[in-house]
PDB file of C-alpha atoms in Angstrom:
ATOM      1  CA  MET Y   1       0.018   0.162  -0.157  1.00 42.00           C
ATOM      2  CA  CYS Y   2       1.165   3.485  -1.051  1.00 43.00           C
ATOM      3  CA  ARG Y   3       2.154   6.108   1.651  1.00 41.00           C
ATOM      4  CA  SER Y   4       2.436   9.601   0.306  1.00 39.00           C
ATOM      5  CA  ALA Y   5       5.499  11.447   0.684  1.00 37.00           C
ATOM      6  CA  ALA Y   6       3.926  13.066   4.001  1.00 39.00           C
ATOM      7  CA  GLU Y   7       4.171  10.017   5.833  1.00 39.00           C
ATOM      8  CA  GLY Y   8       7.285   8.899   4.353  1.00 41.00           C
ATOM      9  CA  GLY Y   9       6.617   6.877   1.571  1.00 42.00           C
ATOM     10  CA  ARG Y  10       6.954   7.833  -2.312  1.00 42.00           C
ATOM     11  CA  ARG Y  11       4.154   9.382  -4.593  1.00 42.00           C
ATOM     12  CA  CYS Y  12       2.423   6.250  -6.491  1.00 43.00           C
ATOM     13  CA  SER Y  13       3.410   6.524 -10.274  1.00 42.00           C
ATOM     14  CA  GLY Y  14      -0.523   5.349 -10.578  1.00 43.00           C
ATOM     15  CA  ARG Y  15       0.682   1.944 -12.901  1.00 43.00           C
ATOM     16  CA  SER Y  16       1.467  -0.363 -10.344  1.00 43.00           C
ATOM     17  CA  CYS Y  17      -0.422   0.548  -7.247  1.00 46.00           C
ATOM     18  CA  GLY Y  18      -3.216  -0.467  -6.164  1.00 54.00           C
ATOM     19  CA  ALA Y  19      -4.846  -4.156  -6.410  1.00 58.00           C
ATOM     20  CA  ALA Y  20      -5.145  -3.576 -10.577  1.00 62.00           C
ATOM     21  CA  GLY Y  21      -0.861  -3.613  -9.848  1.00 60.00           C
ATOM     22  CA  ALA Y  22      -1.216  -6.555  -7.735  1.00 57.00           C
ATOM     23  CA  ARG Y  23      -3.149  -8.608  -9.801  1.00 66.00           C
ATOM     24  CA  ALA Y  24      -0.824  -8.070 -13.124  1.00 66.00           C
ATOM     25  CA  ARG Y  25       2.424  -8.848 -10.928  1.00 65.00           C
ATOM     26  CA  GLN Y  26       1.280 -11.990  -9.854  1.00 67.00           C
ATOM     27  CA  ALA Y  27      -0.372 -13.421 -13.568  1.00 69.00           C
ATOM     28  CA  ARG Y  28       3.132 -12.256 -14.768  1.00 69.00           C
ATOM     29  CA  CYS Y  29       4.857 -14.075 -12.282  1.00 66.00           C
ATOM     30  CA  ARG Y  30       2.687 -17.237 -12.594  1.00 73.00           C
ATOM     31  CA  ALA Y  31       3.064 -16.973 -16.622  1.00 71.00           C
ATOM     32  CA  ARG Y  32       6.866 -17.208 -15.503  1.00 72.00           C
ATOM     33  CA  ASN Y  33       6.459 -20.283 -13.748  1.00 71.00           C
ATOM     34  CA  ASN Y  34       4.348 -21.901 -15.856  1.00 74.00           C
ATOM     35  CA  LEU Y  35       6.564 -21.441 -18.902  1.00 76.00           C
ATOM     36  CA  GLU Y  36       9.972 -22.938 -16.207  1.00 77.00           C
ATOM     37  CA  ALA Y  37       7.735 -25.914 -16.026  1.00 76.00           C
ATOM     38  CA  ALA Y  38       6.711 -26.434 -19.669  1.00 78.00           C
ATOM     39  CA  ARG Y  39      10.320 -26.195 -21.239  1.00 78.00           C
ATOM     40  CA  ILE Y  40      11.427 -28.642 -17.460  1.00 80.00           C
ATOM     41  CA  THR Y  41       8.907 -30.996 -19.030  1.00 80.00           C
ATOM     42  CA  GLY Y  42       9.746 -31.197 -22.412  1.00 80.00           C
ATOM     43  CA  ASP Y  43       6.511 -31.397 -24.438  1.00 85.00           C
ATOM     44  CA  PRO Y  44       6.850 -29.554 -27.024  1.00 86.00           C
ATOM     45  CA  ASP Y  45       3.145 -28.616 -26.755  1.00 86.00           C
ATOM     46  CA  ARG Y  46       2.730 -28.051 -23.497  1.00 84.00           C
ATOM     47  CA  ILE Y  47       5.824 -25.487 -23.596  1.00 84.00           C
ATOM     48  CA  ALA Y  48       3.719 -23.474 -27.178  1.00 86.00           C
ATOM     49  CA  ALA Y  49       0.589 -23.264 -25.090  1.00 86.00           C
ATOM     50  CA  ALA Y  50       2.757 -21.669 -21.914  1.00 81.00           C
ATOM     51  CA  GLU Y  51       4.880 -19.399 -24.645  1.00 85.00           C
ATOM     52  CA  ALA Y  52       1.770 -17.759 -25.773  1.00 87.00           C
ATOM     53  CA  LYS Y  53       0.577 -17.654 -22.452  1.00 83.00           C
ATOM     54  CA  TYR Y  54       3.486 -15.941 -21.374  1.00 81.00           C
ATOM     55  CA  THR Y  55       3.319 -13.304 -24.517  1.00 85.00           C
ATOM     56  CA  ALA Y  56      -0.565 -12.641 -23.815  1.00 85.00           C
ATOM     57  CA  VAL Y  57       0.115 -11.988 -20.138  1.00 78.00           C
ATOM     58  CA  THR Y  58       3.528 -10.057 -20.769  1.00 77.00           C
ATOM     59  CA  GLY Y  59       3.320  -8.611 -23.809  1.00 82.00           C
ATOM     60  CA  THR Y  60       6.719  -9.633 -24.970  1.00 82.00           C
ATOM     61  CA  PRO Y  61       7.982 -12.522 -26.136  1.00 85.00           C
ATOM     62  CA  PRO Y  62       9.145 -15.503 -23.775  1.00 78.00           C
ATOM     63  CA  PRO Y  63      13.054 -15.209 -23.215  1.00 75.00           C
ATOM     64  CA  PRO Y  64      15.206 -18.235 -24.474  1.00 74.00           C
ATOM     65  CA  ALA Y  65      16.058 -21.318 -22.176  1.00 66.00           C
ATOM     66  CA  ASN Y  66      19.389 -22.809 -21.370  1.00 55.00           C
ATOM     67  CA  VAL Y  67      20.671 -26.171 -21.182  1.00 44.00           C
ATOM     68  CA  ALA Y  68      18.469 -26.964 -18.592  1.00 45.00           C
ATOM     69  CA  GLY Y  69      15.344 -25.591 -19.202  1.00 48.00           C
ATOM     70  CA  GLN Y  70      15.169 -23.251 -16.866  1.00 49.00           C
ATOM     71  CA  LEU Y  71      14.449 -19.666 -18.130  1.00 50.00           C
ATOM     72  CA  LEU Y  72      17.738 -17.309 -18.538  1.00 48.00           C
ATOM     73  CA  THR Y  73      17.670 -14.629 -16.891  1.00 47.00           C
ATOM     74  CA  THR Y  74      20.174 -11.467 -16.136  1.00 46.00           C
ATOM     75  CA  PRO Y  75      21.176 -11.538 -13.244  1.00 46.00           C
ATOM     76  CA  GLU Y  76      21.482  -8.394 -11.163  1.00 47.00           C
ATOM     77  CA  PRO Y  77      25.124  -6.814 -11.153  1.00 50.00           C
ATOM     78  CA  THR Y  78      26.605  -7.627  -7.719  1.00 54.00           C
ATOM     79  CA  ALA Y  79      29.736  -5.814  -6.122  1.00 54.00           C
ATOM     80  CA  PRO Y  80      33.212  -7.968  -6.694  1.00 58.00           C
ATOM     81  CA  GLU Y  81      33.539  -9.822  -3.643  1.00 62.00           C
ATOM     82  CA  LYS Y  82      36.028  -7.841  -1.911  1.00 61.00           C
ATOM     83  CA  PRO Y  83      39.762 -10.387  -1.535  1.00 63.00           C
ATOM     84  CA  MET Y  84      40.433 -11.773   1.329  1.00 64.00           C
ATOM     85  CA  PRO Y  85      43.127  -9.876   3.623  1.00 62.00           C
ATOM     86  CA  THR Y  86      46.744 -12.049   3.439  1.00 64.00           C
ATOM     87  CA  PRO Y  87      47.739 -13.061   7.522  1.00 61.00           C
ATOM     88  CA  GLU Y  88      50.663 -11.126   7.985  1.00 63.00           C
ATOM     89  CA  GLU Y  89      53.238 -13.662   9.048  1.00 59.00           C
ATOM     90  CA  PRO Y  90      54.236 -13.573  12.606  1.00 57.00           C
ATOM     91  CA  LYS Y  91      57.140 -11.274  12.985  1.00 54.00           C
ATOM     92  CA  PRO Y  92      60.127 -13.584  15.074  1.00 50.00           C
ATOM     93  CA  SER Y  93      60.487 -11.198  18.781  1.00 51.00           C
ATOM     94  CA  GLY Y  94      63.431 -10.355  20.001  1.00 46.00           C
ATOM     95  CA  PRO Y  95      64.819 -10.936  23.249  1.00 46.00           C
ATOM     96  CA  GLU Y  96      62.556  -9.595  26.341  1.00 48.00           C
ATOM     97  CA  PRO Y  97      63.625  -5.768  27.408  1.00 44.00           C
ATOM     98  CA  THR Y  98      65.849  -6.353  30.470  1.00 44.00           C
ATOM     99  CA  SER Y  99      67.063  -3.845  32.773  1.00 50.00           C
ATOM    100  CA  THR Y 100      69.892  -5.795  34.240  1.00 55.00           C
ATOM    101  CA  PRO Y 101      73.075  -5.768  32.253  1.00 61.00           C
ATOM    102  CA  THR Y 102      74.445  -8.390  31.124  1.00 66.00           C
ATOM    103  CA  GLY Y 103      78.214 -10.129  30.444  1.00 82.00           C
ATOM    104  CA  SER Y 104      80.958 -11.527  32.033  1.00 93.00           C
ATOM    105  CA  THR Y 105      81.742 -10.222  35.983  1.00 95.00           C
ATOM    106  CA  GLU Y 106      84.973  -8.893  34.138  1.00 95.00           C
ATOM    107  CA  ASN Y 107      83.953  -7.646  31.153  1.00 95.00           C
ATOM    108  CA  ARG Y 108      81.235  -5.087  33.147  1.00 95.00           C
ATOM    109  CA  ILE Y 109      84.370  -4.347  34.732  1.00 96.00           C
ATOM    110  CA  ARG Y 110      86.430  -3.286  32.086  1.00 94.00           C
ATOM    111  CA  ASP Y 111      83.413  -1.362  30.561  1.00 94.00           C
ATOM    112  CA  ALA Y 112      83.084   0.942  33.783  1.00 95.00           C
ATOM    113  CA  VAL Y 113      86.787   1.795  34.104  1.00 95.00           C
ATOM    114  CA  ALA Y 114      87.232   3.063  30.613  1.00 93.00           C
ATOM    115  CA  LYS Y 115      83.810   5.628  31.135  1.00 94.00           C
ATOM    116  CA  LEU Y 116      85.004   5.810  34.882  1.00 95.00           C
ATOM    117  CA  ALA Y 117      88.835   6.769  33.814  1.00 93.00           C
ATOM    118  CA  ARG Y 118      89.889   9.884  33.270  1.00 90.00           C
ATOM    119  CA  TYR Y 119      92.117   8.898  30.382  1.00 86.00           C
ATOM    120  CA  GLU Y 120      93.307   5.998  28.751  1.00 81.00           C
ATOM    121  CA  GLY Y 121      94.880   3.257  31.586  1.00 85.00           C
ATOM    122  CA  GLY Y 122      93.726   6.329  34.175  1.00 91.00           C
ATOM    123  CA  TRP Y 123      93.175   5.516  37.998  1.00 94.00           C
ATOM    124  CA  VAL Y 124      89.770   4.923  39.343  1.00 95.00           C
ATOM    125  CA  GLY Y 125      87.857   4.175  42.830  1.00 96.00           C
ATOM    126  CA  LEU Y 126      87.089   0.788  43.410  1.00 97.00           C
ATOM    127  CA  VAL Y 127      84.638   2.587  45.403  1.00 96.00           C
ATOM    128  CA  ASP Y 128      83.562   3.603  42.073  1.00 97.00           C
ATOM    129  CA  LEU Y 129      83.732   0.834  40.484  1.00 96.00           C
ATOM    130  CA  ARG Y 130      81.484  -1.096  42.752  1.00 96.00           C
ATOM    131  CA  ARG Y 131      78.749   1.817  42.889  1.00 96.00           C
ATOM    132  CA  MET Y 132      78.747   1.909  39.060  1.00 95.00           C
ATOM    133  CA  LEU Y 133      78.140  -2.757  39.149  1.00 96.00           C
ATOM    134  CA  GLY Y 134      75.785  -2.450  42.406  1.00 93.00           C
ATOM    135  CA  ASP Y 135      73.657  -5.374  41.578  1.00 94.00           C
ATOM    136  CA  VAL Y 136      76.892  -7.420  41.262  1.00 95.00           C
ATOM    137  CA  ASP Y 137      77.889  -9.735  44.198  1.00 96.00           C
ATOM    138  CA  HIS Y 138      80.524  -7.464  46.778  1.00 96.00           C
ATOM    139  CA  ASP Y 139      82.782 -11.024  46.608  1.00 96.00           C
ATOM    140  CA  GLU Y 140      82.324 -11.801  42.915  1.00 97.00           C
ATOM    141  CA  VAL Y 141      83.824  -8.857  41.743  1.00 97.00           C
ATOM    142  CA  SER Y 142      86.661  -8.847  44.190  1.00 96.00           C
ATOM    143  CA  ARG Y 143      87.105 -12.357  42.875  1.00 96.00           C
ATOM    144  CA  ALA Y 144      86.873 -11.219  39.338  1.00 96.00           C
ATOM    145  CA  LEU Y 145      89.797  -8.045  40.271  1.00 96.00           C
ATOM    146  CA  ARG Y 146      91.872 -10.698  41.473  1.00 95.00           C
ATOM    147  CA  ASP Y 147      91.689 -12.772  38.989  1.00 95.00           C
ATOM    148  CA  MET Y 148      92.569 -10.292  36.215  1.00 94.00           C
ATOM    149  CA  ALA Y 149      95.538  -8.573  38.620  1.00 92.00           C
ATOM    150  CA  ARG Y 150      96.868 -11.616  38.326  1.00 92.00           C
ATOM    151  CA  ALA Y 151      96.587 -13.371  34.948  1.00 91.00           C
ATOM    152  CA  ASN Y 152      96.928  -9.508  32.726  1.00 89.00           C
ATOM    153  CA  PRO Y 153      99.752  -7.610  32.769  1.00 87.00           C
ATOM    154  CA  ASN Y 154      98.181  -4.516  31.528  1.00 88.00           C
ATOM    155  CA  VAL Y 155      95.566  -4.691  34.952  1.00 92.00           C
ATOM    156  CA  HIS Y 156      96.955  -2.942  37.704  1.00 92.00           C
ATOM    157  CA  LEU Y 157      95.515  -2.867  41.959  1.00 94.00           C
ATOM    158  CA  GLN Y 158      96.870  -0.359  44.045  1.00 92.00           C
ATOM    159  CA  MET Y 159      96.681   0.934  47.703  1.00 92.00           C
ATOM    160  CA  GLU Y 160      96.372   5.052  48.127  1.00 92.00           C
ATOM    161  CA  ASP Y 161      98.751   6.849  48.810  1.00 89.00           C
ATOM    162  CA  ASN Y 162      96.989   8.999  51.314  1.00 90.00           C
ATOM    163  CA  ARG Y 163      95.656   6.715  53.290  1.00 88.00           C
ATOM    164  CA  LYS Y 164      94.108   9.852  55.433  1.00 91.00           C
ATOM    165  CA  ALA Y 165      91.723  10.496  52.342  1.00 91.00           C
ATOM    166  CA  LEU Y 166      90.674   6.869  52.901  1.00 93.00           C
ATOM    167  CA  THR Y 167      86.381   6.802  53.735  1.00 94.00           C
ATOM    168  CA  ASP Y 168      84.073   4.358  55.589  1.00 95.00           C
ATOM    169  CA  ALA Y 169      82.922   3.240  51.966  1.00 95.00           C
ATOM    170  CA  ASP Y 170      86.585   3.629  50.886  1.00 95.00           C
ATOM    171  CA  HIS Y 171      87.666   0.711  52.922  1.00 95.00           C
ATOM    172  CA  ALA Y 172      84.536  -1.469  52.009  1.00 96.00           C
ATOM    173  CA  ALA Y 173      84.925  -1.389  48.713  1.00 96.00           C
ATOM    174  CA  ALA Y 174      89.037  -2.092  48.699  1.00 96.00           C
ATOM    175  CA  VAL Y 175      89.968  -5.811  47.437  1.00 96.00           C
ATOM    176  CA  ASP Y 176      92.528  -7.897  49.611  1.00 94.00           C
ATOM    177  CA  TYR Y 177      95.575  -8.906  47.179  1.00 90.00           C
ATOM    178  CA  SER Y 178      98.818  -9.845  47.644  1.00 82.00           C
ATOM    179  CA  GLY Y 179      97.922  -9.042  51.487  1.00 87.00           C
ATOM    180  CA  GLU Y 180      97.119  -5.918  51.132  1.00 90.00           C
ATOM    181  CA  PRO Y 181      94.117  -3.747  50.750  1.00 94.00           C
ATOM    182  CA  GLN Y 182      94.094  -1.896  47.331  1.00 95.00           C
ATOM    183  CA  HIS Y 183      91.868   1.113  46.546  1.00 95.00           C
ATOM    184  CA  LEU Y 184      92.458   2.156  43.121  1.00 96.00           C
ATOM    185  CA  ILE Y 185      92.237   0.073  39.440  1.00 96.00           C
ATOM    186  CA  ALA Y 186      93.969   1.335  35.980  1.00 94.00           C
ATOM    187  CA  ILE Y 187      93.359  -0.915  32.724  1.00 94.00           C
ATOM    188  CA  GLU Y 188      96.390  -0.256  30.289  1.00 88.00           C
ATOM    189  CA  LYS Y 189      95.312  -1.076  26.388  1.00 84.00           C
ATOM    190  CA  PRO Y 190      97.728  -4.602  25.958  1.00 83.00           C
ATOM    191  CA  ARG Y 191     101.075  -3.068  24.606  1.00 81.00           C
ATOM    192  CA  ASP Y 192     102.910  -2.845  21.171  1.00 86.00           C
ATOM    193  CA  ALA Y 193     105.378  -5.487  21.169  1.00 84.00           C
ATOM    194  CA  GLY Y 194     106.852  -4.060  18.113  1.00 91.00           C
ATOM    195  CA  ALA Y 195     106.721  -0.656  18.253  1.00 92.00           C
ATOM    196  CA  LYS Y 196     110.364  -0.573  20.172  1.00 91.00           C
ATOM    197  CA  ASP Y 197     111.739  -2.014  16.996  1.00 93.00           C
ATOM    198  CA  ARG Y 198     110.243  -0.188  14.066  1.00 95.00           C
ATOM    199  CA  VAL Y 199     111.243   2.966  16.104  1.00 94.00           C
ATOM    200  CA  GLN Y 200     115.002   1.704  16.239  1.00 93.00           C
ATOM    201  CA  ALA Y 201     114.506   0.691  12.775  1.00 94.00           C
ATOM    202  CA  ALA Y 202     112.994   3.938  11.448  1.00 94.00           C
ATOM    203  CA  GLY Y 203     114.896   5.973  13.656  1.00 94.00           C
ATOM    204  CA  VAL Y 204     113.268   8.317  16.798  1.00 93.00           C
ATOM    205  CA  GLY Y 205     112.651  11.619  14.412  1.00 94.00           C
ATOM    206  CA  ASN Y 206     110.420   9.303  11.705  1.00 95.00           C
ATOM    207  CA  ALA Y 207     108.611   7.062  13.205  1.00 94.00           C
ATOM    208  CA  SER Y 208     104.839   7.680  13.884  1.00 94.00           C
ATOM    209  CA  ALA Y 209     103.247   9.148  17.182  1.00 93.00           C
ATOM    210  CA  ASP Y 210     101.658   5.598  18.203  1.00 91.00           C
ATOM    211  CA  ASP Y 211     105.178   3.430  17.674  1.00 92.00           C
ATOM    212  CA  LEU Y 212     107.305   6.588  20.184  1.00 92.00           C
ATOM    213  CA  ALA Y 213     104.442   6.639  22.836  1.00 89.00           C
ATOM    214  CA  GLU Y 214     103.979   2.453  22.489  1.00 89.00           C
ATOM    215  CA  ALA Y 215     108.171   2.204  22.626  1.00 90.00           C
ATOM    216  CA  LEU Y 216     108.119   4.423  25.956  1.00 88.00           C
ATOM    217  CA  ARG Y 217     105.436   1.612  27.527  1.00 84.00           C
ATOM    218  CA  ASP Y 218     108.134  -1.008  26.740  1.00 85.00           C
ATOM    219  CA  PRO Y 219     110.224  -1.850  29.513  1.00 83.00           C
ATOM    220  CA  LEU Y 220     113.265  -3.251  27.335  1.00 89.00           C
ATOM    221  CA  THR Y 221     113.954   0.586  25.334  1.00 91.00           C
ATOM    222  CA  PRO Y 222     117.280   1.048  26.358  1.00 92.00           C
ATOM    223  CA  THR Y 223     117.314   4.349  28.219  1.00 92.00           C
ATOM    224  CA  GLN Y 224     119.600   5.923  25.393  1.00 93.00           C
ATOM    225  CA  THR Y 225     116.368   5.535  23.126  1.00 94.00           C
ATOM    226  CA  TYR Y 226     113.479   6.219  25.753  1.00 92.00           C
ATOM    227  CA  ASP Y 227     115.416   9.767  26.288  1.00 93.00           C
ATOM    228  CA  ALA Y 228     115.451  10.425  22.656  1.00 95.00           C
ATOM    229  CA  ILE Y 229     112.188   9.293  22.600  1.00 93.00           C
ATOM    230  CA  ARG Y 230     110.948  12.175  25.086  1.00 93.00           C
ATOM    231  CA  ALA Y 231     112.735  14.798  23.604  1.00 94.00           C
ATOM    232  CA  GLU Y 232     110.990  14.111  20.567  1.00 94.00           C
ATOM    233  CA  GLN Y 233     107.767  14.195  21.414  1.00 93.00           C
ATOM    234  CA  LYS Y 234     108.675  17.713  23.262  1.00 93.00           C
ATOM    235  CA  ARG Y 235     109.801  18.490  19.848  1.00 93.00           C
ATOM    236  CA  ARG Y 236     106.283  17.407  18.222  1.00 91.00           C
ATOM    237  CA  GLY Y 237     104.182  19.351  20.650  1.00 91.00           C
ATOM    238  CA  LEU Y 238     103.363  15.271  21.874  1.00 84.00           C
ATOM    239  CA  ALA Y 239     104.645  15.362  25.721  1.00 71.00           C
TER     240      ALA Y 239
END
């Protein structure tokens, strides 16, 4: 039943509204159904009668049939199917972030000394070192320090000369080594054993600044060569 525009409906065109329009639609539907049923049976006489009835009711020739006998209809356009989203492959999960530093105690000691020292090979107080390694057991740090000093000639432990300057924290941070409490640590870079030979081969005046510095660290460098290197460094403004 049609409704006025004021009632929220659309205005009737007068062609298909009301009882007459409903009856016409029903007649067309029956004619189409009868034609489909006749074509399915394959009876020529029944098909001819149904086609004539269809033409009389609709005013148009009957549509062609497909191979199964049903009427061919023009399918209503449908929206293309949306492609299924491709599932993303799970990304490999990395290690969970942790606030606890990793690495051996010895490596962490080396890193801490390098950060605390004012220059390469400079002295660092054990109280400052232990404070930076606060998450490592006190005895574990002491053990690692003693092992490093015994095994590596570039790791040096030393007592504080000014004992009066030591605080309770300094005493607590000290590590016993060679029967004495040690309060300081220094880690030098490995010595270049070939620097002395290169300086002597090239001559002090022609040697590189790095070789001169390394040769000074070599305990086997002769005193005369040592003095010549010091003089050359002063001439170059390196000392």
